[in-house]
Amino acid sequence: MPTILRVDDLPLYGGTLCLHLVNTVEWRAQPAHALDVLYMPDDLAHWTRHVGLADAAEEAVQHAAVRAHPVMAERELAAATALREAIHDAVRALVDGGTPAPSALDTIRASYAEALAAANLAPDTEGAIRPVFDPSDLRLARHSAAASAIALLGDAGLHPRLRRCDGWDCGWLFLDTSRGGRQRWC
């Protein structure tokens, strides 16, 4: 993988939203060289547009909220990155054939509970009822990723399709959606 310095250049190889968030850390398998593309609160707003959760106008509202409430924005960045790491740890445990640690699951559960409290429930295009989050909310990235993580972790049929990139020191996680389960990325 090439080094990504901007959220807008980040490939979306996760196969599901929560793994797109996990993969905002590059070279995770080599901690001394790991690069986090979510290093400023504005990066969360960029990420929500990049993954299709928000459009440009909604992203601009998020940027304005970051400037108006910098302390809250810093706390949200910390909460989103804590959730990201919990999702990483839970999925990594499944990829390695283990069981996720209770601490990782507790972090995901707490974020999901907060997300549901802020959500509206509405039918999606296929008629399934899903939580819908305000796209101008600073918590959009975290709330959406928590819902995605609960959906992924709650579907045991998907667990065998979870993979870690085979590339040297990459460490990205993804849901293999290929026929025959042969995706490897790097």
JSON list of N, CA and C in Angstrom, two decimals, residues 102-130:
[
{"chain": "A", "resi": 102, "resn": "PRO", "atom": "N", "xyz": [-13.72, -8.71, 26.04]},
{"chain": "A", "resi": 102, "resn": "PRO", "atom": "CA", "xyz": [-14.88, -7.98, 26.57]},
{"chain": "A", "resi": 102, "resn": "PRO", "atom": "C", "xyz": [-14.70, -6.46, 26.55]},
{"chain": "A", "resi": 103, "resn": "SER", "atom": "N", "xyz": [-13.48, -5.97, 26.77]},
{"chain": "A", "resi": 103, "resn": "SER", "atom": "CA", "xyz": [-13.26, -4.52, 26.76]},
{"chain": "A", "resi": 103, "resn": "SER", "atom": "C", "xyz": [-13.54, -3.92, 25.39]},
{"chain": "A", "resi": 104, "resn": "ALA", "atom": "N", "xyz": [-13.15, -4.62, 24.32]},
{"chain": "A", "resi": 104, "resn": "ALA", "atom": "CA", "xyz": [-13.42, -4.13, 22.97]},
{"chain": "A", "resi": 104, "resn": "ALA", "atom": "C", "xyz": [-14.92, -4.13, 22.71]},
{"chain": "A", "resi": 105, "resn": "LEU", "atom": "N", "xyz": [-15.59, -5.20, 23.10]},
{"chain": "A", "resi": 105, "resn": "LEU", "atom": "CA", "xyz": [-17.04, -5.29, 22.89]},
{"chain": "A", "resi": 105, "resn": "LEU", "atom": "C", "xyz": [-17.78, -4.25, 23.72]},
{"chain": "A", "resi": 106, "resn": "ASP", "atom": "N", "xyz": [-17.30, -3.95, 24.93]},
{"chain": "A", "resi": 106, "resn": "ASP", "atom": "CA", "xyz": [-17.93, -2.92, 25.76]},
{"chain": "A", "resi": 106, "resn": "ASP", "atom": "C", "xyz": [-17.82, -1.55, 25.11]},
{"chain": "A", "resi": 107, "resn": "THR", "atom": "N", "xyz": [-16.68, -1.25, 24.52]},
{"chain": "A", "resi": 107, "resn": "THR", "atom": "CA", "xyz": [-16.50, 0.04, 23.83]},
{"chain": "A", "resi": 107, "resn": "THR", "atom": "C", "xyz": [-17.45, 0.14, 22.65]},
{"chain": "A", "resi": 108, "resn": "ILE", "atom": "N", "xyz": [-17.56, -0.93, 21.87]},
{"chain": "A", "resi": 108, "resn": "ILE", "atom": "CA", "xyz": [-18.48, -0.94, 20.72]},
{"chain": "A", "resi": 108, "resn": "ILE", "atom": "C", "xyz": [-19.92, -0.80, 21.20]},
{"chain": "A", "resi": 109, "resn": "ARG", "atom": "N", "xyz": [-20.29, -1.54, 22.24]},
{"chain": "A", "resi": 109, "resn": "ARG", "atom": "CA", "xyz": [-21.66, -1.48, 22.77]},
{"chain": "A", "resi": 109, "resn": "ARG", "atom": "C", "xyz": [-21.99, -0.07, 23.25]},
{"chain": "A", "resi": 110, "resn": "ALA", "atom": "N", "xyz": [-21.08, 0.56, 23.98]},
{"chain": "A", "resi": 110, "resn": "ALA", "atom": "CA", "xyz": [-21.34, 1.91, 24.50]},
{"chain": "A", "resi": 110, "resn": "ALA", "atom": "C", "xyz": [-21.53, 2.91, 23.36]},
{"chain": "A", "resi": 111, "resn": "SER", "atom": "N", "xyz": [-20.70, 2.82, 22.33]},
{"chain": "A", "resi": 111, "resn": "SER", "atom": "CA", "xyz": [-20.86, 3.72, 21.18]},
{"chain": "A", "resi": 111, "resn": "SER", "atom": "C", "xyz": [-22.17, 3.45, 20.44]},
{"chain": "A", "resi": 112, "resn": "TYR", "atom": "N", "xyz": [-22.52, 2.18, 20.34]},
{"chain": "A", "resi": 112, "resn": "TYR", "atom": "CA", "xyz": [-23.77, 1.83, 19.65]},
{"chain": "A", "resi": 112, "resn": "TYR", "atom": "C", "xyz": [-24.99, 2.32, 20.45]},
{"chain": "A", "resi": 113, "resn": "ALA", "atom": "N", "xyz": [-24.94, 2.18, 21.77]},
{"chain": "A", "resi": 113, "resn": "ALA", "atom": "CA", "xyz": [-26.05, 2.66, 22.60]},
{"chain": "A", "resi": 113, "resn": "ALA", "atom": "C", "xyz": [-26.23, 4.17, 22.44]},
{"chain": "A", "resi": 114, "resn": "GLU", "atom": "N", "xyz": [-25.12, 4.90, 22.43]},
{"chain": "A", "resi": 114, "resn": "GLU", "atom": "CA", "xyz": [-25.19, 6.34, 22.22]},
{"chain": "A", "resi": 114, "resn": "GLU", "atom": "C", "xyz": [-25.72, 6.67, 20.82]},
{"chain": "A", "resi": 115, "resn": "ALA", "atom": "N", "xyz": [-25.28, 5.89, 19.84]},
{"chain": "A", "resi": 115, "resn": "ALA", "atom": "CA", "xyz": [-25.73, 6.10, 18.47]},
{"chain": "A", "resi": 115, "resn": "ALA", "atom": "C", "xyz": [-27.24, 5.90, 18.35]},
{"chain": "A", "resi": 116, "resn": "LEU", "atom": "N", "xyz": [-27.73, 4.82, 18.94]},
{"chain": "A", "resi": 116, "resn": "LEU", "atom": "CA", "xyz": [-29.17, 4.56, 18.86]},
{"chain": "A", "resi": 116, "resn": "LEU", "atom": "C", "xyz": [-29.99, 5.65, 19.54]},
{"chain": "A", "resi": 117, "resn": "ALA", "atom": "N", "xyz": [-29.47, 6.19, 20.64]},
{"chain": "A", "resi": 117, "resn": "ALA", "atom": "CA", "xyz": [-30.17, 7.27, 21.33]},
{"chain": "A", "resi": 117, "resn": "ALA", "atom": "C", "xyz": [-30.28, 8.52, 20.46]},
{"chain": "A", "resi": 118, "resn": "ALA", "atom": "N", "xyz": [-29.32, 8.71, 19.55]},
{"chain": "A", "resi": 118, "resn": "ALA", "atom": "CA", "xyz": [-29.31, 9.89, 18.68]},
{"chain": "A", "resi": 118, "resn": "ALA", "atom": "C", "xyz": [-29.98, 9.65, 17.33]},
{"chain": "A", "resi": 119, "resn": "ALA", "atom": "N", "xyz": [-30.33, 8.41, 17.03]},
{"chain": "A", "resi": 119, "resn": "ALA", "atom": "CA", "xyz": [-30.82, 8.04, 15.69]},
{"chain": "A", "resi": 119, "resn": "ALA", "atom": "C", "xyz": [-32.33, 8.14, 15.57]},
{"chain": "A", "resi": 120, "resn": "ASN", "atom": "N", "xyz": [-32.75, 8.25, 14.33]},
{"chain": "A", "resi": 120, "resn": "ASN", "atom": "CA", "xyz": [-34.12, 8.00, 13.95]},
{"chain": "A", "resi": 120, "resn": "ASN", "atom": "C", "xyz": [-34.14, 6.62, 13.32]},
{"chain": "A", "resi": 121, "resn": "LEU", "atom": "N", "xyz": [-35.25, 5.92, 13.40]},
{"chain": "A", "resi": 121, "resn": "LEU", "atom": "CA", "xyz": [-35.38, 4.64, 12.71]},
{"chain": "A", "resi": 121, "resn": "LEU", "atom": "C", "xyz": [-36.23, 4.86, 11.48]},
{"chain": "A", "resi": 122, "resn": "ALA", "atom": "N", "xyz": [-35.73, 4.35, 10.36]},
{"chain": "A", "resi": 122, "resn": "ALA", "atom": "CA", "xyz": [-36.44, 4.55, 9.08]},
{"chain": "A", "resi": 122, "resn": "ALA", "atom": "C", "xyz": [-36.12, 3.39, 8.15]},
{"chain": "A", "resi": 123, "resn": "PRO", "atom": "N", "xyz": [-37.02, 3.11, 7.21]},
{"chain": "A", "resi": 123, "resn": "PRO", "atom": "CA", "xyz": [-36.75, 2.04, 6.25]},
{"chain": "A", "resi": 123, "resn": "PRO", "atom": "C", "xyz": [-35.68, 2.45, 5.25]},
{"chain": "A", "resi": 124, "resn": "ASP", "atom": "N", "xyz": [-34.83, 1.49, 4.89]},
{"chain": "A", "resi": 124, "resn": "ASP", "atom": "CA", "xyz": [-33.84, 1.74, 3.84]},
{"chain": "A", "resi": 124, "resn": "ASP", "atom": "C", "xyz": [-34.48, 1.44, 2.49]},
{"chain": "A", "resi": 125, "resn": "THR", "atom": "N", "xyz": [-33.70, 1.45, 1.43]},
{"chain": "A", "resi": 125, "resn": "THR", "atom": "CA", "xyz": [-34.24, 1.26, 0.08]},
{"chain": "A", "resi": 125, "resn": "THR", "atom": "C", "xyz": [-34.83, -0.12, -0.13]},
{"chain": "A", "resi": 126, "resn": "GLU", "atom": "N", "xyz": [-34.43, -1.08, 0.71]},
{"chain": "A", "resi": 126, "resn": "GLU", "atom": "CA", "xyz": [-34.97, -2.44, 0.59]},
{"chain": "A", "resi": 126, "resn": "GLU", "atom": "C", "xyz": [-36.09, -2.70, 1.59]},
{"chain": "A", "resi": 127, "resn": "GLY", "atom": "N", "xyz": [-36.43, -1.69, 2.41]},
{"chain": "A", "resi": 127, "resn": "GLY", "atom": "CA", "xyz": [-37.52, -1.83, 3.36]},
{"chain": "A", "resi": 127, "resn": "GLY", "atom": "C", "xyz": [-37.10, -2.25, 4.76]},
{"chain": "A", "resi": 128, "resn": "ALA", "atom": "N", "xyz": [-35.84, -2.56, 4.98]},
{"chain": "A", "resi": 128, "resn": "ALA", "atom": "CA", "xyz": [-35.37, -2.91, 6.32]},
{"chain": "A", "resi": 128, "resn": "ALA", "atom": "C", "xyz": [-35.31, -1.64, 7.17]},
{"chain": "A", "resi": 129, "resn": "ILE", "atom": "N", "xyz": [-35.70, -1.75, 8.41]},
{"chain": "A", "resi": 129, "resn": "ILE", "atom": "CA", "xyz": [-35.66, -0.61, 9.32]},
{"chain": "A", "resi": 129, "resn": "ILE", "atom": "C", "xyz": [-34.25, -0.50, 9.88]},
{"chain": "A", "resi": 130, "resn": "ARG", "atom": "N", "xyz": [-33.67, 0.68, 9.75]},
{"chain": "A", "resi": 130, "resn": "ARG", "atom": "CA", "xyz": [-32.28, 0.91, 10.17]},
{"chain": "A", "resi": 130, "resn": "ARG", "atom": "C", "xyz": [-32.19, 2.25, 10.92]}
]
